[in-house]
mmCIF file of C-alpha atoms in Angstrom:
data_model
loop_
_atom_site.group_PDB
_atom_site.id
_atom_site.type_symbol
_atom_site.label_atom_id
_atom_site.label_comp_id
_atom_site.label_asym_id
_atom_site.label_seq_id
_atom_site.Cartn_x
_atom_site.Cartn_y
_atom_site.Cartn_z
ATOM 1 C CA MET A 19 0.044 0.219 0.025
ATOM 2 C CA THR A 20 1.270 3.451 -0.859
ATOM 3 C CA THR A 21 0.272 6.624 0.811
ATOM 4 C CA LYS A 22 1.621 10.391 -0.029
ATOM 5 C CA GLN A 23 3.774 12.476 2.034
ATOM 6 C CA VAL A 24 2.137 15.033 3.852
ATOM 7 C CA ILE A 25 1.699 18.293 1.986
ATOM 8 C CA ARG A 26 2.023 21.975 3.069
ATOM 9 C CA ALA A 27 -1.372 23.440 2.842
ATOM 10 C CA PRO A 28 -1.864 27.355 2.388
ATOM 11 C CA GLU A 29 -3.085 29.768 4.954
ATOM 12 C CA PHE A 30 -6.450 29.913 4.214
ATOM 13 C CA THR A 31 -6.805 26.401 5.286
ATOM 14 C CA ARG A 32 -5.467 26.982 8.698
ATOM 15 C CA GLY A 33 -7.927 26.214 11.721
ATOM 16 C CA LYS A 34 -10.712 25.716 9.270
ATOM 17 C CA VAL A 35 -13.325 22.923 9.284
ATOM 18 C CA ASN A 36 -13.388 20.537 6.572
ATOM 19 C CA LEU A 37 -17.116 20.674 5.686
ATOM 20 C CA ALA A 38 -17.066 17.747 3.298
ATOM 21 C CA SER A 39 -15.684 15.101 6.215
ATOM 22 C CA ALA A 40 -17.637 12.150 6.116
ATOM 23 C CA ARG A 41 -16.536 11.599 9.927
ATOM 24 C CA LEU A 42 -18.485 15.006 10.474
ATOM 25 C CA GLY A 43 -21.440 13.698 8.400
ATOM 26 C CA ALA A 44 -20.851 14.844 5.162
ATOM 27 C CA ALA A 45 -22.717 12.619 2.557
ATOM 28 C CA ALA A 46 -22.567 12.040 -1.081
ATOM 29 C CA LEU A 47 -26.230 12.308 -2.627
ATOM 30 C CA TYR A 48 -26.036 11.912 -6.306
ATOM 31 C CA SER A 49 -23.634 11.276 -9.365
ATOM 32 C CA THR A 50 -24.002 11.060 -13.023
ATOM 33 C CA ASP A 51 -21.611 7.981 -12.853
ATOM 34 C CA GLU A 52 -19.365 6.169 -10.345
ATOM 35 C CA PHE A 53 -18.582 2.935 -12.217
ATOM 36 C CA PHE A 54 -15.267 2.645 -10.937
ATOM 37 C CA ALA A 55 -15.599 4.008 -7.298
ATOM 38 C CA PRO A 56 -18.340 5.363 -5.554
ATOM 39 C CA VAL A 57 -18.379 9.265 -4.820
ATOM 40 C CA GLU A 58 -18.692 8.895 -0.852
ATOM 41 C CA ARG A 59 -15.101 7.312 -0.986
ATOM 42 C CA MET A 60 -14.072 11.005 -2.024
ATOM 43 C CA LEU A 61 -15.285 12.313 1.196
ATOM 44 C CA ASN A 62 -13.195 9.964 3.434
ATOM 45 C CA ASP A 63 -10.866 11.590 6.251
ATOM 46 C CA ASP A 64 -7.988 9.566 5.718
ATOM 47 C CA PRO A 65 -5.317 10.418 2.909
ATOM 48 C CA ALA A 66 -5.700 8.541 -0.236
ATOM 49 C CA VAL A 67 -3.956 5.495 -0.793
ATOM 50 C CA PHE A 68 -2.759 3.230 -3.698
ATOM 51 C CA ILE A 69 -2.841 -0.625 -3.497
ATOM 52 C CA ASP A 70 -1.176 -1.951 -6.355
ATOM 53 C CA ASP A 71 -2.878 -5.338 -6.589
ATOM 54 C CA LYS A 72 -6.236 -4.523 -5.562
ATOM 55 C CA TYR A 73 -9.100 -4.893 -8.314
ATOM 56 C CA ASP A 74 -12.707 -5.495 -7.987
ATOM 57 C CA ASP A 75 -15.290 -6.308 -10.481
ATOM 58 C CA HIS A 76 -15.042 -3.111 -12.268
ATOM 59 C CA GLY A 77 -11.531 -2.939 -12.704
ATOM 60 C CA LYS A 78 -8.760 -1.481 -10.518
ATOM 61 C CA TRP A 79 -9.817 -0.388 -7.261
ATOM 62 C CA MET A 80 -9.018 3.515 -6.392
ATOM 63 C CA ASP A 81 -9.516 5.238 -3.347
ATOM 64 C CA GLY A 82 -12.029 8.236 -4.273
ATOM 65 C CA TRP A 83 -14.717 8.953 -6.955
ATOM 66 C CA GLU A 84 -13.988 7.820 -10.558
ATOM 67 C CA SER A 85 -16.319 7.793 -13.318
ATOM 68 C CA ARG A 86 -16.180 5.570 -16.519
ATOM 69 C CA ARG A 87 -14.666 6.837 -19.458
ATOM 70 C CA LYS A 88 -17.563 8.931 -21.224
ATOM 71 C CA ARG A 89 -18.512 8.061 -24.565
ATOM 72 C CA SER A 90 -21.086 10.741 -25.430
ATOM 73 C CA PRO A 91 -21.547 14.425 -25.000
ATOM 74 C CA GLY A 92 -21.312 16.282 -21.618
ATOM 75 C CA HIS A 93 -19.333 15.761 -18.368
ATOM 76 C CA ASP A 94 -19.753 14.088 -15.148
ATOM 77 C CA TRP A 95 -20.747 15.666 -11.748
ATOM 78 C CA ALA A 96 -21.995 14.967 -8.238
ATOM 79 C CA VAL A 97 -23.701 16.373 -5.251
ATOM 80 C CA ILE A 98 -22.725 16.153 -1.902
ATOM 81 C CA ARG A 99 -24.329 17.465 1.310
ATOM 82 C CA LEU A 100 -22.159 19.282 3.661
ATOM 83 C CA ALA A 101 -21.695 17.986 7.262
ATOM 84 C CA VAL A 102 -22.870 21.166 8.432
ATOM 85 C CA PRO A 103 -24.092 24.474 7.004
ATOM 86 C CA GLY A 104 -21.256 26.877 6.802
ATOM 87 C CA SER A 105 -19.150 29.522 4.905
ATOM 88 C CA ILE A 106 -16.456 28.137 2.579
ATOM 89 C CA ASP A 107 -13.293 29.643 2.275
ATOM 90 C CA GLY A 108 -11.489 27.214 -0.454
ATOM 91 C CA PHE A 109 -11.172 23.648 -1.238
ATOM 92 C CA ASP A 110 -8.381 21.182 -1.864
ATOM 93 C CA ILE A 111 -9.166 18.730 -5.366
ATOM 94 C CA ASP A 112 -6.803 15.732 -4.737
ATOM 95 C CA THR A 113 -6.106 13.857 -7.630
ATOM 96 C CA SER A 114 -3.644 11.536 -5.648
ATOM 97 C CA PHE A 115 -2.757 8.504 -7.628
ATOM 98 C CA PHE A 116 -5.028 9.458 -10.542
ATOM 99 C CA THR A 117 -2.466 9.459 -13.489
ATOM 100 C CA GLY A 118 -3.870 8.463 -16.710
ATOM 101 C CA ASN A 119 -7.421 8.821 -15.073
ATOM 102 C CA TYR A 120 -7.536 12.182 -13.656
ATOM 103 C CA PRO A 121 -10.134 15.092 -14.751
ATOM 104 C CA PRO A 122 -8.252 17.773 -16.981
ATOM 105 C CA ALA A 123 -10.751 20.206 -15.244
ATOM 106 C CA ALA A 124 -12.909 20.715 -12.458
ATOM 107 C CA SER A 125 -15.722 23.498 -11.251
ATOM 108 C CA ILE A 126 -17.884 23.588 -7.640
ATOM 109 C CA GLU A 127 -21.222 25.088 -7.530
ATOM 110 C CA ALA A 128 -23.075 25.620 -4.191
ATOM 111 C CA ILE A 129 -26.221 26.081 -2.693
ATOM 112 C CA PHE A 130 -28.275 26.840 0.508
ATOM 113 C CA GLU A 131 -31.291 24.688 1.301
ATOM 114 C CA ASP A 132 -32.544 25.129 4.674
ATOM 115 C CA ASP A 133 -35.299 22.304 4.365
ATOM 116 C CA GLY A 134 -34.253 19.097 2.639
ATOM 117 C CA ASP A 135 -32.056 18.490 -0.303
ATOM 118 C CA PRO A 136 -31.770 20.272 -3.912
ATOM 119 C CA ASP A 137 -33.566 19.159 -6.778
ATOM 120 C CA ASP A 138 -33.609 19.617 -10.321
ATOM 121 C CA GLU A 139 -35.292 23.397 -10.114
ATOM 122 C CA SER A 140 -32.504 24.386 -7.550
ATOM 123 C CA ASP A 141 -30.669 27.439 -8.484
ATOM 124 C CA TRP A 142 -26.944 26.660 -7.757
ATOM 125 C CA ILE A 143 -24.310 29.371 -7.762
ATOM 126 C CA GLU A 144 -20.882 28.551 -9.084
ATOM 127 C CA ILE A 145 -18.268 29.409 -6.265
ATOM 128 C CA LEU A 146 -15.212 27.976 -8.144
ATOM 129 C CA PRO A 147 -14.782 28.422 -11.784
ATOM 130 C CA GLN A 148 -13.551 25.740 -13.997
ATOM 131 C CA THR A 149 -10.129 25.145 -13.026
ATOM 132 C CA TYR A 150 -7.290 23.021 -14.807
ATOM 133 C CA LEU A 151 -6.085 19.871 -12.899
ATOM 134 C CA GLU A 152 -2.945 17.827 -12.821
ATOM 135 C CA PRO A 153 -2.460 14.356 -12.324
ATOM 136 C CA ASP A 154 -1.622 12.839 -8.719
ATOM 137 C CA GLU A 155 -1.529 16.383 -7.156
ATOM 138 C CA HIS A 156 -3.574 18.545 -4.518
ATOM 139 C CA HIS A 157 -4.790 21.742 -5.983
ATOM 140 C CA PHE A 158 -5.756 24.349 -3.387
ATOM 141 C CA HIS A 159 -8.125 27.287 -4.757
ATOM 142 C CA GLN A 160 -9.721 29.697 -2.612
ATOM 143 C CA VAL A 161 -12.904 31.325 -3.236
ATOM 144 C CA ALA A 162 -11.980 34.495 -4.905
ATOM 145 C CA ASP A 163 -15.230 36.403 -3.909
ATOM 146 C CA ALA A 164 -14.995 37.679 -0.598
ATOM 147 C CA GLU A 165 -18.827 38.163 -0.513
ATOM 148 C CA MET A 166 -19.108 34.495 -1.367
ATOM 149 C CA ARG A 167 -16.778 33.381 1.335
ATOM 150 C CA LYS A 168 -19.151 34.964 3.781
ATOM 151 C CA ARG A 169 -22.289 33.172 2.600
ATOM 152 C CA VAL A 170 -23.704 30.176 4.164
ATOM 153 C CA TRP A 171 -23.832 26.650 2.103
ATOM 154 C CA THR A 172 -25.263 23.449 2.630
ATOM 155 C CA HIS A 173 -24.717 21.696 -0.513
ATOM 156 C CA LEU A 174 -22.239 21.351 -3.436
ATOM 157 C CA ARG A 175 -22.382 20.203 -6.978
ATOM 158 C CA VAL A 176 -18.723 19.178 -8.136
ATOM 159 C CA HIS A 177 -18.276 19.127 -11.907
ATOM 160 C CA ILE A 178 -15.337 16.856 -13.583
ATOM 161 C CA TYR A 179 -14.610 17.605 -17.247
ATOM 162 C CA PRO A 180 -15.254 15.270 -19.030
ATOM 163 C CA ASP A 181 -14.947 12.337 -16.686
ATOM 164 C CA GLY A 182 -12.283 10.728 -14.455
ATOM 165 C CA GLY A 183 -11.457 10.580 -11.046
ATOM 166 C CA ILE A 184 -10.870 12.596 -7.762
ATOM 167 C CA ALA A 185 -9.205 11.131 -4.730
ATOM 168 C CA ARG A 186 -10.241 13.457 -2.092
ATOM 169 C CA LEU A 187 -12.179 16.643 -1.979
ATOM 170 C CA ARG A 188 -11.469 19.105 1.138
ATOM 171 C CA VAL A 189 -13.810 21.775 1.835
ATOM 172 C CA TYR A 190 -12.410 24.491 4.169
ATOM 173 C CA GLY A 191 -14.760 26.824 5.876
ATOM 174 C CA GLU A 192 -16.486 27.439 9.209
ATOM 175 C CA ALA A 193 -19.656 25.808 10.621
ATOM 176 C CA HIS A 194 -22.761 28.182 10.865
ATOM 177 C CA PHE A 195 -24.444 28.018 14.175
ATOM 178 C CA ASP A 196 -27.773 30.267 15.112
ATOM 179 C CA TRP A 197 -26.597 31.633 18.477
ATOM 180 C CA SER A 198 -29.811 33.591 18.512
ATOM 181 C CA ARG A 199 -31.846 30.414 19.425
ATOM 182 C CA VAL A 200 -29.699 29.859 22.462
ATOM 183 C CA THR A 201 -31.174 31.460 25.670
ATOM 184 C CA ALA A 202 -29.015 33.109 28.208
ATOM 185 C CA GLU A 203 -30.206 30.297 30.502
ATOM 186 C CA GLU A 204 -29.148 27.420 28.063
ATOM 187 C CA GLU A 205 -25.772 25.494 28.811
ATOM 188 C CA VAL A 206 -23.978 24.841 25.639
ATOM 189 C CA ASP A 207 -20.825 23.647 24.700
ATOM 190 C CA LEU A 208 -18.962 27.098 23.811
ATOM 191 C CA ALA A 209 -16.026 25.632 21.627
ATOM 192 C CA TYR A 210 -17.837 22.965 19.823
ATOM 193 C CA ILE A 211 -17.095 22.635 16.298
ATOM 194 C CA PHE A 212 -20.568 22.771 15.157
ATOM 195 C CA HIS A 213 -21.252 25.871 17.126
ATOM 196 C CA GLY A 214 -18.498 27.819 15.259
ATOM 197 C CA GLY A 215 -15.645 26.695 17.323
ATOM 198 C CA ARG A 216 -12.225 26.556 15.588
ATOM 199 C CA ALA A 217 -8.451 25.750 16.559
ATOM 200 C CA LEU A 218 -6.303 28.742 15.627
ATOM 201 C CA ALA A 219 -2.859 27.952 16.459
ATOM 202 C CA TRP A 220 -0.791 25.235 17.894
ATOM 203 C CA SER A 221 2.754 24.288 18.672
ATOM 204 C CA ASP A 222 2.762 21.089 17.063
ATOM 205 C CA ALA A 223 0.192 18.467 15.477
ATOM 206 C CA HIS A 224 2.675 15.771 14.340
ATOM 207 C CA TYR A 225 -0.178 12.581 14.825
ATOM 208 C CA GLY A 226 -3.326 14.995 14.904
ATOM 209 C CA PHE A 227 -4.655 18.469 14.592
ATOM 210 C CA PRO A 228 -6.480 20.272 17.192
ATOM 211 C CA ALA A 229 -9.661 20.757 15.359
ATOM 212 C CA LYS A 230 -10.423 17.254 16.626
ATOM 213 C CA LEU A 231 -10.382 18.291 20.161
ATOM 214 C CA ILE A 232 -13.781 19.851 19.680
ATOM 215 C CA SER A 233 -15.203 17.377 17.204
ATOM 216 C CA PRO A 234 -18.542 15.307 17.832
ATOM 217 C CA GLY A 235 -18.667 12.462 20.188
ATOM 218 C CA ARG A 236 -15.771 10.710 21.748
ATOM 219 C CA GLY A 237 -12.826 9.702 20.001
ATOM 220 C CA VAL A 238 -13.031 6.493 18.164
ATOM 221 C CA ASN A 239 -9.367 5.508 18.339
ATOM 222 C CA MET A 240 -6.000 7.021 19.177
ATOM 223 C CA GLY A 241 -5.666 8.812 15.739
ATOM 224 C CA ASP A 242 -9.130 10.942 16.415
ATOM 225 C CA GLY A 243 -7.264 13.741 18.623
ATOM 226 C CA TRP A 244 -4.602 16.207 18.828
ATOM 227 C CA GLU A 245 -1.200 14.435 19.620
ATOM 228 C CA THR A 246 1.853 15.996 19.578
ATOM 229 C CA ALA A 247 5.490 14.533 18.752
ATOM 230 C CA ARG A 248 7.451 13.463 21.717
ATOM 231 C CA ARG A 249 9.404 16.335 23.094
ATOM 232 C CA ARG A 250 13.117 16.270 23.195
ATOM 233 C CA GLY A 251 13.717 19.695 24.987
ATOM 234 C CA PRO A 252 12.461 22.000 27.297
ATOM 235 C CA GLY A 253 9.072 23.717 27.170
ATOM 236 C CA HIS A 254 5.655 22.238 26.452
ATOM 237 C CA ASP A 255 3.016 21.810 23.852
ATOM 238 C CA TRP A 256 -0.084 23.978 23.359
ATOM 239 C CA ALA A 257 -3.109 24.855 21.184
ATOM 240 C CA ILE A 258 -5.305 27.805 21.084
ATOM 241 C CA LEU A 259 -8.952 27.748 20.479
ATOM 242 C CA LYS A 260 -11.642 30.202 19.347
ATOM 243 C CA LEU A 261 -15.024 29.668 20.836
ATOM 244 C CA GLY A 262 -18.217 29.821 18.670
ATOM 245 C CA HIS A 263 -19.358 32.498 20.929
ATOM 246 C CA ALA A 264 -18.466 34.680 24.054
ATOM 247 C CA GLY A 265 -19.535 33.012 27.190
ATOM 248 C CA THR A 266 -18.662 32.019 30.853
ATOM 249 C CA VAL A 267 -17.347 28.652 31.696
ATOM 250 C CA ASP A 268 -19.240 26.336 33.964
ATOM 251 C CA ARG A 269 -17.789 23.150 33.241
ATOM 252 C CA VAL A 270 -14.610 21.757 31.460
ATOM 253 C CA ILE A 271 -14.283 18.322 29.899
ATOM 254 C CA VAL A 272 -10.893 16.699 29.092
ATOM 255 C CA ASP A 273 -10.917 13.408 27.290
ATOM 256 C CA THR A 274 -7.904 11.147 26.830
ATOM 257 C CA ALA A 275 -9.808 8.251 25.096
ATOM 258 C CA HIS A 276 -7.541 5.905 23.663
ATOM 259 C CA PHE A 277 -4.206 7.768 24.993
ATOM 260 C CA LYS A 278 -2.540 5.389 27.274
ATOM 261 C CA GLY A 279 1.214 5.342 26.971
ATOM 262 C CA ASN A 280 1.288 8.932 25.208
ATOM 263 C CA TYR A 281 -1.131 10.975 27.429
ATOM 264 C CA PRO A 282 0.319 14.024 28.867
ATOM 265 C CA ASP A 283 1.266 14.277 32.410
ATOM 266 C CA ARG A 284 -0.926 17.086 33.116
ATOM 267 C CA PHE A 285 -2.747 20.447 31.697
ATOM 268 C CA ASP A 286 -3.826 24.064 32.212
ATOM 269 C CA LEU A 287 -6.244 26.321 30.547
ATOM 270 C CA LEU A 288 -6.127 30.005 29.825
ATOM 271 C CA GLY A 289 -8.614 32.135 28.597
ATOM 272 C CA ALA A 290 -9.043 35.553 26.985
ATOM 273 C CA PHE A 291 -11.891 37.763 25.956
ATOM 274 C CA MET A 292 -11.078 39.198 22.711
ATOM 275 C CA PRO A 293 -14.600 40.338 21.141
ATOM 276 C CA ASP A 294 -13.381 42.090 18.101
ATOM 277 C CA HIS A 295 -10.618 39.686 17.260
ATOM 278 C CA VAL A 296 -11.429 37.880 14.070
ATOM 279 C CA GLY A 297 -9.314 35.674 11.509
ATOM 280 C CA SER A 298 -5.960 33.961 12.706
ATOM 281 C CA LEU A 299 -3.667 35.119 15.297
ATOM 282 C CA SER A 300 -0.469 36.924 14.795
ATOM 283 C CA ASP A 301 3.032 35.841 16.269
ATOM 284 C CA ASP A 302 2.737 38.682 18.918
ATOM 285 C CA ASP A 303 -1.114 37.284 19.860
ATOM 286 C CA ILE A 304 0.461 33.754 20.331
ATOM 287 C CA VAL A 305 3.234 35.199 22.381
ATOM 288 C CA ALA A 306 0.959 37.309 24.606
ATOM 289 C CA SER A 307 -1.364 34.251 25.239
ATOM 290 C CA VAL A 308 0.871 32.623 27.802
ATOM 291 C CA ASP A 309 -0.132 35.453 30.065
ATOM 292 C CA TRP A 310 -4.223 35.001 29.211
ATOM 293 C CA THR A 311 -6.284 34.663 32.580
ATOM 294 C CA PRO A 312 -5.988 31.013 34.232
ATOM 295 C CA ILE A 313 -9.310 29.100 34.145
ATOM 296 C CA LEU A 314 -7.872 25.785 35.529
ATOM 297 C CA LYS A 315 -3.988 25.418 36.684
ATOM 298 C CA ASP A 316 -1.631 22.576 36.772
ATOM 299 C CA ARG A 317 -4.332 19.488 36.676
ATOM 300 C CA LYS A 318 -2.901 15.753 36.360
ATOM 301 C CA LEU A 319 -4.499 13.670 33.950
ATOM 302 C CA GLN A 320 -4.717 9.922 33.681
ATOM 303 C CA MET A 321 -4.769 7.753 30.474
ATOM 304 C CA ASP A 322 -7.915 6.928 28.564
ATOM 305 C CA HIS A 323 -10.288 8.670 31.112
ATOM 306 C CA ILE A 324 -12.770 11.316 30.934
ATOM 307 C CA HIS A 325 -11.749 14.388 33.434
ATOM 308 C CA GLU A 326 -14.439 16.826 34.439
ATOM 309 C CA TYR A 327 -14.021 20.039 36.213
ATOM 310 C CA HIS A 328 -16.769 21.840 37.858
ATOM 311 C CA ALA A 329 -17.332 25.356 39.231
ATOM 312 C CA ASP A 330 -15.466 24.666 42.488
ATOM 313 C CA THR A 331 -12.403 24.026 40.570
ATOM 314 C CA ILE A 332 -12.545 26.784 37.819
ATOM 315 C CA LEU A 333 -10.434 29.873 38.866
ATOM 316 C CA ASP A 334 -12.229 32.559 36.500
ATOM 317 C CA ARG A 335 -15.237 31.842 34.701
ATOM 318 C CA GLY A 336 -14.935 35.022 32.018
ATOM 319 C CA PRO A 337 -16.569 35.532 29.761
ATOM 320 C CA PHE A 338 -13.954 34.461 27.381
ATOM 321 C CA THR A 339 -13.724 34.335 23.636
ATOM 322 C CA HIS A 340 -10.576 32.456 23.178
ATOM 323 C CA LEU A 341 -8.587 29.615 25.141
ATOM 324 C CA ARG A 342 -5.416 28.406 25.138
ATOM 325 C CA LEU A 343 -4.715 24.481 26.411
ATOM 326 C CA ASN A 344 -1.399 23.747 27.480
ATOM 327 C CA ILE A 345 -0.346 20.146 27.839
ATOM 328 C CA HIS A 346 2.755 19.216 29.829
ATOM 329 C CA PRO A 347 5.122 18.183 28.493
ATOM 330 C CA ASP A 348 3.541 16.559 25.268
ATOM 331 C CA GLY A 349 1.089 13.849 24.349
ATOM 332 C CA GLY A 350 -2.344 13.221 23.182
ATOM 333 C CA VAL A 351 -5.818 14.506 23.822
ATOM 334 C CA SER A 352 -8.847 13.215 22.518
ATOM 335 C CA ARG A 353 -11.678 15.896 23.245
ATOM 336 C CA VAL A 354 -12.272 19.166 24.961
ATOM 337 C CA ARG A 355 -15.801 20.430 26.117
ATOM 338 C CA VAL A 356 -16.488 23.982 27.429
ATOM 339 C CA MET A 357 -19.649 23.894 28.891
ATOM 340 C CA GLY A 358 -21.110 27.463 29.894
ATOM 341 C CA HIS A 359 -23.578 30.128 28.952
ATOM 342 C CA LYS A 360 -23.215 32.628 26.147
ATOM 343 C CA ALA A 361 -22.244 36.108 27.250
#
């Protein structure tokens, strides 16, 4: 089995959610053709692989979506439902391992449907014009229109010209959550990825990105969390999260599910109230974050365990808009839940 080396993604992807993640709930709804490989395979979270001697009844097994060779006019396309309604900053159209069978071009349309799925009468809007593709390559494209990047979408229609295969489609954006529906009395996870929480910065993400900390459910395995490389020098690892909404903290849950010989020895949690801050953090912001307000201080961790901290252990309830999770010295954490009330 062959895998590709880790690629360096552009800045617009940093801290964004993959809205086309099957793990988060994205689904393939329709395709004009998927003779060689189904569309849902294109939404898998793991990087594409190539298995040299793997074949099925239709021919060579490919890790992605692949249509048959088109012998008539037109082109192939597929419709996917995003994991959650959200704004879209850009895409990675990944043709890894598709060499003589990649599509020479692709384009993407989007739509917002607040009730159900689109049909033949739906009015799609093009957000990525037809762009050329190369074989066996990642193609990163930011949505050019700034206003389009602010709009909320629920579905995509992916066109390939005229046929061929795409290994993975990544859709980088932010989940949309209607905070006006949350009452002041309702306890809610302020950091949850589907509530608009985001990972903004981190010291290391060798084995897993901090965005997984705020993903749905408990981690399914050791790969479903944030894990750093083994630290061989002084210091410790950290990750900065932006809450979906400013809020006060009532409970904090730190889950080390599946991390046994590699969980952090201890952690502490800091917070800041920066309601006017949008976008990524500057280097100066990151340096300043070491002096944010302590929320939890020097708490020991156990392997493969749910740690819950209530009001009697929380040093300052906020309100906060940003959090900094420090782990000492390194290791893996599966999930972090920040339960509280919107400010």
